[in-house]
PDB file of N, CA, C and O in Angstrom:
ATOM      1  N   UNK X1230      92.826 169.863 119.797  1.00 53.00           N
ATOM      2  CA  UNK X1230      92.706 169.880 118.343  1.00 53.00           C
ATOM      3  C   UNK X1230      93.131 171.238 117.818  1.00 53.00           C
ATOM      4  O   UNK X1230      93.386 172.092 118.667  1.00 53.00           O
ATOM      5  N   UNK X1231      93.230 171.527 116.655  1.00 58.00           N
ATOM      6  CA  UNK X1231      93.643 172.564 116.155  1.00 58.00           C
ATOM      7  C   UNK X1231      92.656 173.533 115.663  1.00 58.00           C
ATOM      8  O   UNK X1231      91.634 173.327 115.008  1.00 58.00           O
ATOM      9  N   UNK X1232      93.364 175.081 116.286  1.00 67.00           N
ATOM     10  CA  UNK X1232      92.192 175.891 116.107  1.00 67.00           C
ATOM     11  C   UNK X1232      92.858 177.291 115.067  1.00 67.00           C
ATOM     12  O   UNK X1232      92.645 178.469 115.353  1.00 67.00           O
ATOM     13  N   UNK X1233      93.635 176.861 113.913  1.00 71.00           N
ATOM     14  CA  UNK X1233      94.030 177.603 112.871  1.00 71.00           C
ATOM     15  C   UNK X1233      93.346 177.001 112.069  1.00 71.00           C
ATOM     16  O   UNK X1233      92.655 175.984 112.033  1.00 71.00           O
ATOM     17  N   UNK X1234      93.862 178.344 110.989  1.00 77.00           N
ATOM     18  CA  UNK X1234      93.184 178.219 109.422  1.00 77.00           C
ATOM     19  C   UNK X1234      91.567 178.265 109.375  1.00 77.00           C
ATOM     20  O   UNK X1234      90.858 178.307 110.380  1.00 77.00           O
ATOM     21  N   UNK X1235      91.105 178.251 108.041  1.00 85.00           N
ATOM     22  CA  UNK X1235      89.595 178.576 108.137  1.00 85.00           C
ATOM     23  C   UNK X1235      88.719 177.151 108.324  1.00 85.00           C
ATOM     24  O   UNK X1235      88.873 176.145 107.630  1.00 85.00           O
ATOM     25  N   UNK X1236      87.893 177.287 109.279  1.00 87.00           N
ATOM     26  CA  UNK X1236      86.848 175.919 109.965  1.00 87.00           C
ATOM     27  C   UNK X1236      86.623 175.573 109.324  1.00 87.00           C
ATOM     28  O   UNK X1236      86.693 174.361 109.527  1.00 87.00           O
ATOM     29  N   UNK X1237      86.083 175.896 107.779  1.00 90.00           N
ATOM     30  CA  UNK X1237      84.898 175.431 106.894  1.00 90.00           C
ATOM     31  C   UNK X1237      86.292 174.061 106.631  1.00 90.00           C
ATOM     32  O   UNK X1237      86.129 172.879 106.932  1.00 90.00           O
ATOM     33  N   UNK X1238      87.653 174.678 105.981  1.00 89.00           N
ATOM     34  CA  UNK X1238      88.289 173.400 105.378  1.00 89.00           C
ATOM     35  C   UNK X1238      88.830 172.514 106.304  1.00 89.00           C
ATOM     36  O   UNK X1238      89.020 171.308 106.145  1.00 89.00           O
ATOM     37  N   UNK X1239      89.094 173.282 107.403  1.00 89.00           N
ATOM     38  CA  UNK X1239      89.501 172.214 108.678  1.00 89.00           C
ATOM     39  C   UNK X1239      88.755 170.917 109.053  1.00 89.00           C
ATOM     40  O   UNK X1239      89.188 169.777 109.220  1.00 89.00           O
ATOM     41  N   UNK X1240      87.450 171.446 109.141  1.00 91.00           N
ATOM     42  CA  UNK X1240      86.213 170.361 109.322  1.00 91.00           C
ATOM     43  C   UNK X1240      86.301 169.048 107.878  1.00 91.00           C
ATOM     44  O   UNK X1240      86.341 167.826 108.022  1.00 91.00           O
ATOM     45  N   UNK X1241      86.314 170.067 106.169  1.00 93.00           N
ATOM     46  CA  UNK X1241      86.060 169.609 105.637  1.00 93.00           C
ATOM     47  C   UNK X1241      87.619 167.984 105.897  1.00 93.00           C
ATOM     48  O   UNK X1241      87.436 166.767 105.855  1.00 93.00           O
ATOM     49  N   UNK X1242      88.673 168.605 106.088  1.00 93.00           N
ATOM     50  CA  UNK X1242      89.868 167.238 105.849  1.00 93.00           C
ATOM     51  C   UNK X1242      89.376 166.552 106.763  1.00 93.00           C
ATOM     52  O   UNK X1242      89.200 165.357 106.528  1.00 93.00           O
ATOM     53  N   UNK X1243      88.978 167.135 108.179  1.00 94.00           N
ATOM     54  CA  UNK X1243      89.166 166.402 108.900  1.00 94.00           C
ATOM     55  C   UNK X1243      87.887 164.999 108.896  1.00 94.00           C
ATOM     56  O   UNK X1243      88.168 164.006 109.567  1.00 94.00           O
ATOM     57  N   UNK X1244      86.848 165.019 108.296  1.00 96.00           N
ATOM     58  CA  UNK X1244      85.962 164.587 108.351  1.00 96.00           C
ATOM     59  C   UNK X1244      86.299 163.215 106.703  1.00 96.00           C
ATOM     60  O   UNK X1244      85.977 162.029 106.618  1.00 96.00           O
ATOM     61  N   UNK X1245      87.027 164.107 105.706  1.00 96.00           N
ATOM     62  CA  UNK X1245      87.876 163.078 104.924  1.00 96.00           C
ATOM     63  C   UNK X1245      88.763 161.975 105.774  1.00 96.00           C
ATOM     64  O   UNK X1245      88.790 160.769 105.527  1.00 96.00           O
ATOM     65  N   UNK X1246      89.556 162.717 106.939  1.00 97.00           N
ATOM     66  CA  UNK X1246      90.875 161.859 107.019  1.00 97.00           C
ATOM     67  C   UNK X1246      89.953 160.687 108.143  1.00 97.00           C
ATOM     68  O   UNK X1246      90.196 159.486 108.261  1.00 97.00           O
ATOM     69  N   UNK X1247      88.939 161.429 108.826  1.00 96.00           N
ATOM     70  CA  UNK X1247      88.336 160.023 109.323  1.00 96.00           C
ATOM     71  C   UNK X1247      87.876 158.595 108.172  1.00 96.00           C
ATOM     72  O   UNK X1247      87.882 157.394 108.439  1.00 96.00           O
ATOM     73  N   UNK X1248      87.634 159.043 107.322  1.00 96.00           N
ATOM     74  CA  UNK X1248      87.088 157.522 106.199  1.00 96.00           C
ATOM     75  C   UNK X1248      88.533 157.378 106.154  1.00 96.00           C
ATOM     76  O   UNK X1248      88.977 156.231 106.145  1.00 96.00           O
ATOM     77  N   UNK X1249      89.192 158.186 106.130  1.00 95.00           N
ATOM     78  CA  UNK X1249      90.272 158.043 104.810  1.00 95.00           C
ATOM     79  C   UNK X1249      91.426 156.860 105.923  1.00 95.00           C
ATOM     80  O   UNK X1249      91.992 155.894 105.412  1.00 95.00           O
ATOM     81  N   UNK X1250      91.555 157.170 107.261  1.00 96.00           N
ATOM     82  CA  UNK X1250      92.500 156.222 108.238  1.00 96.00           C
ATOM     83  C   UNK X1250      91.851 155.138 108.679  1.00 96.00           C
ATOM     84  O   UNK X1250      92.409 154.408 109.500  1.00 96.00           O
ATOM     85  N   UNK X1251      90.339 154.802 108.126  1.00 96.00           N
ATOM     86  CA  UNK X1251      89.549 153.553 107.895  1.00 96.00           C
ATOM     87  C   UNK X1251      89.661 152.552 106.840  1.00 96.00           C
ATOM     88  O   UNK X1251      89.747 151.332 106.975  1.00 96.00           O
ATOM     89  N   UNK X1252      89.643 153.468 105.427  1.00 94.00           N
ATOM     90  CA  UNK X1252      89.452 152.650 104.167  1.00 94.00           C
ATOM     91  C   UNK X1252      90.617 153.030 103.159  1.00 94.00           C
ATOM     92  O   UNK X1252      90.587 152.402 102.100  1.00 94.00           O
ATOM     93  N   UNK X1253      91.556 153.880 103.302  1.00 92.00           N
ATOM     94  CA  UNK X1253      92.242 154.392 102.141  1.00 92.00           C
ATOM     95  C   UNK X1253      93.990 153.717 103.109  1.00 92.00           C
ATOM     96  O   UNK X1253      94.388 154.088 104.213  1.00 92.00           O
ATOM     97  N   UNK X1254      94.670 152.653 102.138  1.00 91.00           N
ATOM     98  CA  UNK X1254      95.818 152.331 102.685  1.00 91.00           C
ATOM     99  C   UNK X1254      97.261 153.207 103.200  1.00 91.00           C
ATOM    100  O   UNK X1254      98.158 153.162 104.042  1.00 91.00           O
ATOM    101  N   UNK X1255      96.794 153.971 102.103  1.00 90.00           N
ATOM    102  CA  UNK X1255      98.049 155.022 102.288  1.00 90.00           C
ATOM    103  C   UNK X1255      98.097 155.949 103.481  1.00 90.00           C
ATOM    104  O   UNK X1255      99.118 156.625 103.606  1.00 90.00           O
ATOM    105  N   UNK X1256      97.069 156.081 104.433  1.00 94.00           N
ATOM    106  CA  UNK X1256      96.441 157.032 105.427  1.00 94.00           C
ATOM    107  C   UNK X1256      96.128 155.823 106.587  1.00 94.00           C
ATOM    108  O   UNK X1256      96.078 156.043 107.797  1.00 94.00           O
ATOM    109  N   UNK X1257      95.987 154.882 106.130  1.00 94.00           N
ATOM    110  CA  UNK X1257      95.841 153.864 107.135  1.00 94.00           C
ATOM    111  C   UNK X1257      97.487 153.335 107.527  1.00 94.00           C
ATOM    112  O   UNK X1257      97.845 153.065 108.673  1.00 94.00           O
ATOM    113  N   UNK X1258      97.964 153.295 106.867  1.00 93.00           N
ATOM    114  CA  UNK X1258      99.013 152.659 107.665  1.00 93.00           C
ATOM    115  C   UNK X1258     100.122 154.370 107.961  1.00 93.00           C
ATOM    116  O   UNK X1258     101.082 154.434 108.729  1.00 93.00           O
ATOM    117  N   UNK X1259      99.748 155.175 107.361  1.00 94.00           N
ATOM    118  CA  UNK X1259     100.265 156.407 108.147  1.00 94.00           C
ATOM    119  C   UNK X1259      99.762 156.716 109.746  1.00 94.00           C
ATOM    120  O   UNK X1259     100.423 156.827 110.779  1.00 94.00           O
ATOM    121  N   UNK X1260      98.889 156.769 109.593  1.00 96.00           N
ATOM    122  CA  UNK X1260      97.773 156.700 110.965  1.00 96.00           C
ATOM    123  C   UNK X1260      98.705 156.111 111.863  1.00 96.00           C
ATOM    124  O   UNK X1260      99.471 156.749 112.586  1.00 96.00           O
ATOM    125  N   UNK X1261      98.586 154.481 111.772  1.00 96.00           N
ATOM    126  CA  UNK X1261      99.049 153.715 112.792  1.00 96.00           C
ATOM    127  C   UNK X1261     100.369 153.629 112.877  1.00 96.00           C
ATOM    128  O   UNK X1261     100.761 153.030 113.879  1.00 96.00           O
ATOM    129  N   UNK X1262     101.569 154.219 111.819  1.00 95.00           N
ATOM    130  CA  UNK X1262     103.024 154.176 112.188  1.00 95.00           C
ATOM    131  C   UNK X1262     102.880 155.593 112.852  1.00 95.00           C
ATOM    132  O   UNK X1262     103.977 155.955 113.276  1.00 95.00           O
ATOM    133  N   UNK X1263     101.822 156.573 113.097  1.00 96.00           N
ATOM    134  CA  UNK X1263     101.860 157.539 113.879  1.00 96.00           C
ATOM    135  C   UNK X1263     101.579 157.159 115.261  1.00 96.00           C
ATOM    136  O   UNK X1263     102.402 157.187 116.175  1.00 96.00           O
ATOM    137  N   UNK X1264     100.697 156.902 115.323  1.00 97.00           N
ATOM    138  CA  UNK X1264      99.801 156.103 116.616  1.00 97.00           C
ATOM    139  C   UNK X1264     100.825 155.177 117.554  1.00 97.00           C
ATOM    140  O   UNK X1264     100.931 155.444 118.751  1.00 97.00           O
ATOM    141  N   UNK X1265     101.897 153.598 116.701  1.00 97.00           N
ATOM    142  CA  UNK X1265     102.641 153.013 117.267  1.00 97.00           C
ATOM    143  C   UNK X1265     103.697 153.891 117.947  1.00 97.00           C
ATOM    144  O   UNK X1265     104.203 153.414 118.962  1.00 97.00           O
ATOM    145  N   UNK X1266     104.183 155.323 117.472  1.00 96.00           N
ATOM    146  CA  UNK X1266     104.995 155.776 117.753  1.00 96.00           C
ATOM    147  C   UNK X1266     105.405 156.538 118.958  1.00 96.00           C
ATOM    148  O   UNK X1266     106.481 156.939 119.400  1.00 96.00           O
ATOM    149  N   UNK X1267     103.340 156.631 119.580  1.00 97.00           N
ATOM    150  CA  UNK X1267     103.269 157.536 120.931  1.00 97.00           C
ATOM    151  C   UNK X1267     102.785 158.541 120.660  1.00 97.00           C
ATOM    152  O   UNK X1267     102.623 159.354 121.570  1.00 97.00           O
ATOM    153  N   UNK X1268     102.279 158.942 119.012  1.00 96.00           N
ATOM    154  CA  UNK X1268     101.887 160.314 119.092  1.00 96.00           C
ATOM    155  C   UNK X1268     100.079 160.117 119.623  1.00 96.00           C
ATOM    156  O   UNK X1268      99.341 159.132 119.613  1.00 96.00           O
ATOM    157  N   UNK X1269      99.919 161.170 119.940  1.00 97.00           N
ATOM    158  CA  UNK X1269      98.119 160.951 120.676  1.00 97.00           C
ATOM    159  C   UNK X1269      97.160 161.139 118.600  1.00 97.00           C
ATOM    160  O   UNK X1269      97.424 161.818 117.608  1.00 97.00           O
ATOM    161  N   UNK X1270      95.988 160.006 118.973  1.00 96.00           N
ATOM    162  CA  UNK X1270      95.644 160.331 118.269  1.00 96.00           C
ATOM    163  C   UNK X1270      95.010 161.117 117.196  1.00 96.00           C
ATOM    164  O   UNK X1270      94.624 160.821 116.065  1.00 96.00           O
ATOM    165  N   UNK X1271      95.016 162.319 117.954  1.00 94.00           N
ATOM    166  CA  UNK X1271      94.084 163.327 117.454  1.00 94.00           C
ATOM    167  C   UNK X1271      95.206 164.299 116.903  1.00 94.00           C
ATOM    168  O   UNK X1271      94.933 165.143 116.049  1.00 94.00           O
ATOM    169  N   UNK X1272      96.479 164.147 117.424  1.00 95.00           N
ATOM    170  CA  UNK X1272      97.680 164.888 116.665  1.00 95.00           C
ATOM    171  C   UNK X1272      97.879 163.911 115.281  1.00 95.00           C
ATOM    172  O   UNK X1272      98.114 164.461 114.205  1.00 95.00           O
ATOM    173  N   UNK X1273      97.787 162.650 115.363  1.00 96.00           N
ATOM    174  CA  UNK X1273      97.823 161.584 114.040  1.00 96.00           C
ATOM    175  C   UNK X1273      96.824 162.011 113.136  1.00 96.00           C
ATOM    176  O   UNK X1273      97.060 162.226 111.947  1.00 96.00           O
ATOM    177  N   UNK X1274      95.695 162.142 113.674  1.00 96.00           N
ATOM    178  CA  UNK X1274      94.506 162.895 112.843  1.00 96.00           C
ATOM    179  C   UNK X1274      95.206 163.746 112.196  1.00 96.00           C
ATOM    180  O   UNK X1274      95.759 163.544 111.116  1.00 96.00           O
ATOM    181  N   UNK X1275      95.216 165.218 113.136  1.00 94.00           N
ATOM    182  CA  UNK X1275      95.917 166.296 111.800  1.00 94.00           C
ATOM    183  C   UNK X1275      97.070 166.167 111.226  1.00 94.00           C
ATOM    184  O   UNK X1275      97.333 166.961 110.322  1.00 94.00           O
ATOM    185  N   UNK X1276      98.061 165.133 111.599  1.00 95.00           N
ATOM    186  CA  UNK X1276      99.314 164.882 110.429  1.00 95.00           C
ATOM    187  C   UNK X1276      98.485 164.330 109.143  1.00 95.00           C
ATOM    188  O   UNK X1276      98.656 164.778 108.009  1.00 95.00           O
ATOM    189  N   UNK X1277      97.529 163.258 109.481  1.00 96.00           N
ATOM    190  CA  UNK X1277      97.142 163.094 107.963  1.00 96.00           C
ATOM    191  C   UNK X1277      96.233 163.677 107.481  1.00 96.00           C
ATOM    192  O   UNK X1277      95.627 163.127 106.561  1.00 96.00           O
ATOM    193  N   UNK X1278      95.771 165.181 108.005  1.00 95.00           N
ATOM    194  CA  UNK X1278      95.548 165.974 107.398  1.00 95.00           C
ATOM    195  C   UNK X1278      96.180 167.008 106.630  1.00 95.00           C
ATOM    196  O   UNK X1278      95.774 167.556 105.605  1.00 95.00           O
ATOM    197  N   UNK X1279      97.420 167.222 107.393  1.00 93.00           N
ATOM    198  CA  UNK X1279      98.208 167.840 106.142  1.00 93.00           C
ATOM    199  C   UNK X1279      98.692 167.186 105.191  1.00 93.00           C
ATOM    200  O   UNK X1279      99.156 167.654 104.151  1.00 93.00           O
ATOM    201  N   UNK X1280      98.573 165.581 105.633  1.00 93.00           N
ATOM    202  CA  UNK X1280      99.345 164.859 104.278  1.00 93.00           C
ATOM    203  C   UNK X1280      98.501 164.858 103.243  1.00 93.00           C
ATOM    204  O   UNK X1280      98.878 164.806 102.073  1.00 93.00           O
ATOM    205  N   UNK X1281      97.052 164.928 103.689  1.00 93.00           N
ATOM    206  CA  UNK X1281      95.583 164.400 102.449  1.00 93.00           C
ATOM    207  C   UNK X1281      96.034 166.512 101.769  1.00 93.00           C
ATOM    208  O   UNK X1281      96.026 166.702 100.553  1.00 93.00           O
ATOM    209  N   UNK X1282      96.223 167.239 102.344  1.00 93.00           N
ATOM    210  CA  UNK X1282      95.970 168.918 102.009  1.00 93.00           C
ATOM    211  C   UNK X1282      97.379 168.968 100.955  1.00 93.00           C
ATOM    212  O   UNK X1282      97.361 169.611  99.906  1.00 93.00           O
ATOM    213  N   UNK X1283      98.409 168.294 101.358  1.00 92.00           N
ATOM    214  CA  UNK X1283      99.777 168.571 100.169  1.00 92.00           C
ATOM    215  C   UNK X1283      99.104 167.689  98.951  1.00 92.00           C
ATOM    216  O   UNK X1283      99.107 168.040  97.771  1.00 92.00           O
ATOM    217  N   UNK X1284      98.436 166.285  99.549  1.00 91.00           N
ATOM    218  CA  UNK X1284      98.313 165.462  98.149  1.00 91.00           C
ATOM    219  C   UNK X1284      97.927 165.758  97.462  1.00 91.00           C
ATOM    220  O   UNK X1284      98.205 165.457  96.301  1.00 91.00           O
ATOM    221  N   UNK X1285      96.708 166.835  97.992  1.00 91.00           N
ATOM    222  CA  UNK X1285      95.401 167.435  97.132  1.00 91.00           C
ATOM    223  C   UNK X1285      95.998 168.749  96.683  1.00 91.00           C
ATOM    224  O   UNK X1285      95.377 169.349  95.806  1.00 91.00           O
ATOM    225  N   UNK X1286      96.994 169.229  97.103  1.00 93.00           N
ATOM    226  CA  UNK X1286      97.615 170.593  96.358  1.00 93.00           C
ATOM    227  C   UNK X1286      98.355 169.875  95.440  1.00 93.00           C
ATOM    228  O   UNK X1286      98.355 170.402  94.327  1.00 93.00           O
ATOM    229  N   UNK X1287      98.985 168.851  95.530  1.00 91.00           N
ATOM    230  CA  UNK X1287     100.100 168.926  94.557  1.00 91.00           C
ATOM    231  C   UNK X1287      99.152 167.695  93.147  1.00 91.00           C
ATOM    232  O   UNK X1287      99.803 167.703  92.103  1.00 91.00           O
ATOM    233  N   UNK X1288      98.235 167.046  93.086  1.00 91.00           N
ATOM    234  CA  UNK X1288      97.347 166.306  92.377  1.00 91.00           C
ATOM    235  C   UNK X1288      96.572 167.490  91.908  1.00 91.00           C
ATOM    236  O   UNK X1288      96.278 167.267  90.734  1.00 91.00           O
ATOM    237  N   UNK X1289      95.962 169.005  92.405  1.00 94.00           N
ATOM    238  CA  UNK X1289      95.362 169.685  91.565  1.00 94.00           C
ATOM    239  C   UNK X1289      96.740 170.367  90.615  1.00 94.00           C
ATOM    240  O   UNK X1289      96.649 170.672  89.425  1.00 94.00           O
ATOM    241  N   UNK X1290      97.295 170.431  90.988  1.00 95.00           N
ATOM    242  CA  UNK X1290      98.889 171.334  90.506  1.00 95.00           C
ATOM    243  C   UNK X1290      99.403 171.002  88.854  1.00 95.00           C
ATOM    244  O   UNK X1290      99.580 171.624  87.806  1.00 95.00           O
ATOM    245  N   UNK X1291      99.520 169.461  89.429  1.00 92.00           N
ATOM    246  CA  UNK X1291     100.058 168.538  87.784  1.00 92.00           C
ATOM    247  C   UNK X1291      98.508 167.875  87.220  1.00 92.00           C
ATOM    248  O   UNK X1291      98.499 166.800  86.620  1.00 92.00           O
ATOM    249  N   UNK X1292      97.517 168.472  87.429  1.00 94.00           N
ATOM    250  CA  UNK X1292      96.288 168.014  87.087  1.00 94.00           C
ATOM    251  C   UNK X1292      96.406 166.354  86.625  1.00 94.00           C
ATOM    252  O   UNK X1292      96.244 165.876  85.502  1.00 94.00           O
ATOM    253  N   UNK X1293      96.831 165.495  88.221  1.00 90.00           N
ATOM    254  CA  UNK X1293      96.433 164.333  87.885  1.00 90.00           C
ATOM    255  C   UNK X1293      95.625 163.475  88.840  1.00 90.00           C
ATOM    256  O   UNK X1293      94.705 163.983  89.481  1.00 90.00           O
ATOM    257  N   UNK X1294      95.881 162.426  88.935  1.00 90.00           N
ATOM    258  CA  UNK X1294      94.619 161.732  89.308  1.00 90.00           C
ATOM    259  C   UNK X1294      95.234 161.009  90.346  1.00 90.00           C
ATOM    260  O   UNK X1294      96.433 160.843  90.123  1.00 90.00           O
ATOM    261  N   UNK X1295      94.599 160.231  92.032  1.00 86.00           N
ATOM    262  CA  UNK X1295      94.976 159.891  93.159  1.00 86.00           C
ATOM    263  C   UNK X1295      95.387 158.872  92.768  1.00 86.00           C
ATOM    264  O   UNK X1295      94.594 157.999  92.412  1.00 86.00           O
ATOM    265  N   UNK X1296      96.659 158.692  92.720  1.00 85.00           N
ATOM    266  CA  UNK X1296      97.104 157.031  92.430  1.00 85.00           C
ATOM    267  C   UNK X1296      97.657 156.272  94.113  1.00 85.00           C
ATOM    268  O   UNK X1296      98.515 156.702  94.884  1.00 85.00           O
ATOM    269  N   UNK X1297      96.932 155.250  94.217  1.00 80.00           N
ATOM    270  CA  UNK X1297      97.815 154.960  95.904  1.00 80.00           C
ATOM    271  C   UNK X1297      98.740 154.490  96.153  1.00 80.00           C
ATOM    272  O   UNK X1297      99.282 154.374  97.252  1.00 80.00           O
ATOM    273  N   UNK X1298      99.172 154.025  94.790  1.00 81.00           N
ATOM    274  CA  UNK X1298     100.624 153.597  94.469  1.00 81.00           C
ATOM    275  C   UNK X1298     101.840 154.262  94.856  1.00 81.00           C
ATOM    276  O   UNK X1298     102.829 153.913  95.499  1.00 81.00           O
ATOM    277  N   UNK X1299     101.415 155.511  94.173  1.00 80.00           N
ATOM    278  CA  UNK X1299     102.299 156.509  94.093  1.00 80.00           C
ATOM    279  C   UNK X1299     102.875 157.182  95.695  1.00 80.00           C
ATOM    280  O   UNK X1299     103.934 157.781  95.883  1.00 80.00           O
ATOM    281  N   UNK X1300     101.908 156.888  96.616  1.00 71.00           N
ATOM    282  CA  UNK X1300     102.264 157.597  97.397  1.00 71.00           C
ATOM    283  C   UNK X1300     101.805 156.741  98.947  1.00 71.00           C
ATOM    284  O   UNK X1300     101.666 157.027 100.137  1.00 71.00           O
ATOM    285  N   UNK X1301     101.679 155.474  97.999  1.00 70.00           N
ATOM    286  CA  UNK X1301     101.986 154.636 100.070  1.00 70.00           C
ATOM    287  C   UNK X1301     103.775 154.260  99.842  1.00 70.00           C
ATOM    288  O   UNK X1301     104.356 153.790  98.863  1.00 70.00           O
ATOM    289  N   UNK X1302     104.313 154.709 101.240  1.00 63.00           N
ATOM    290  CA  UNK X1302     105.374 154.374 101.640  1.00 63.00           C
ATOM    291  C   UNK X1302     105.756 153.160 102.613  1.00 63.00           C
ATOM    292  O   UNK X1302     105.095 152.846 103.603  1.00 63.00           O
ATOM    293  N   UNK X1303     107.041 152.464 102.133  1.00 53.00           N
ATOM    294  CA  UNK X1303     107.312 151.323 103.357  1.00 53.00           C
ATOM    295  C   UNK X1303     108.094 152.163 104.381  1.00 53.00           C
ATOM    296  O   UNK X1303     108.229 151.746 105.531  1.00 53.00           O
ATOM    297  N   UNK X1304     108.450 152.968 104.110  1.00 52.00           N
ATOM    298  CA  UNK X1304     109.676 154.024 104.537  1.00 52.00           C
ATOM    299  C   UNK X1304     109.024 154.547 105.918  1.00 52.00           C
ATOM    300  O   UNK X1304     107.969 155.179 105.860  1.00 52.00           O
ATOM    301  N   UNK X1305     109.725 154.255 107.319  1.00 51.00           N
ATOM    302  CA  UNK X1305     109.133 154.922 108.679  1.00 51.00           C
ATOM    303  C   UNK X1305     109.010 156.211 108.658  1.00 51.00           C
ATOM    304  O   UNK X1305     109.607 156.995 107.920  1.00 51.00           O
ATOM    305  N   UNK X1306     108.122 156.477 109.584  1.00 49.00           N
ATOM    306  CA  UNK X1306     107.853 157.718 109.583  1.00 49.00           C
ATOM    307  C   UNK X1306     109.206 158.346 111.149  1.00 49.00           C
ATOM    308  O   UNK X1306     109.406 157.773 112.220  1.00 49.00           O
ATOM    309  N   UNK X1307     109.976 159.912 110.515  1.00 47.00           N
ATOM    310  CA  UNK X1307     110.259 160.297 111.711  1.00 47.00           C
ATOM    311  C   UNK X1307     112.313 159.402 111.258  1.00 47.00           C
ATOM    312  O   UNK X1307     113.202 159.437 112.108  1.00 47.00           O
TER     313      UNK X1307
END
């Protein structure tokens, strides 16, 4: 697992991206086009942790709101 950046927010995504590759579509089917692909899962973990850390930079940025529309892709990953 990864041992950069500060613990407090590391813990905090990572403990998001677990609900989030359970119940949130856009992270769920990222997850598993990671997972089908051979990557180990705990490297799939922190890809969709940087993906939940850009969403959440760039949604505080244009001060708007999580749309899942906006940002589930049919498009493969890679």
């Amino acid at each position: 697992f990864c041992h950069g950046g500060r613990a407090i927010v590391r813990n905090a995504l990572y403990m998001a991206v677990l609900s989030a590759v359970r119940f949130e579509p856009v992270f769920k089917a990222f997850y598993q086009r990671l997972v089908a692909r051979g990557k180990a899962k705990k490297i799939a973990l922190t890809a969709c942790m940087r993906k939940l850390l850009t969403i959440i930079n760039a949604l505080v940025k244009r001060n708007e709101k999580w749309d899942a529309t906006r940002h589930l892709s049919t498009v493969s990953v890679g």
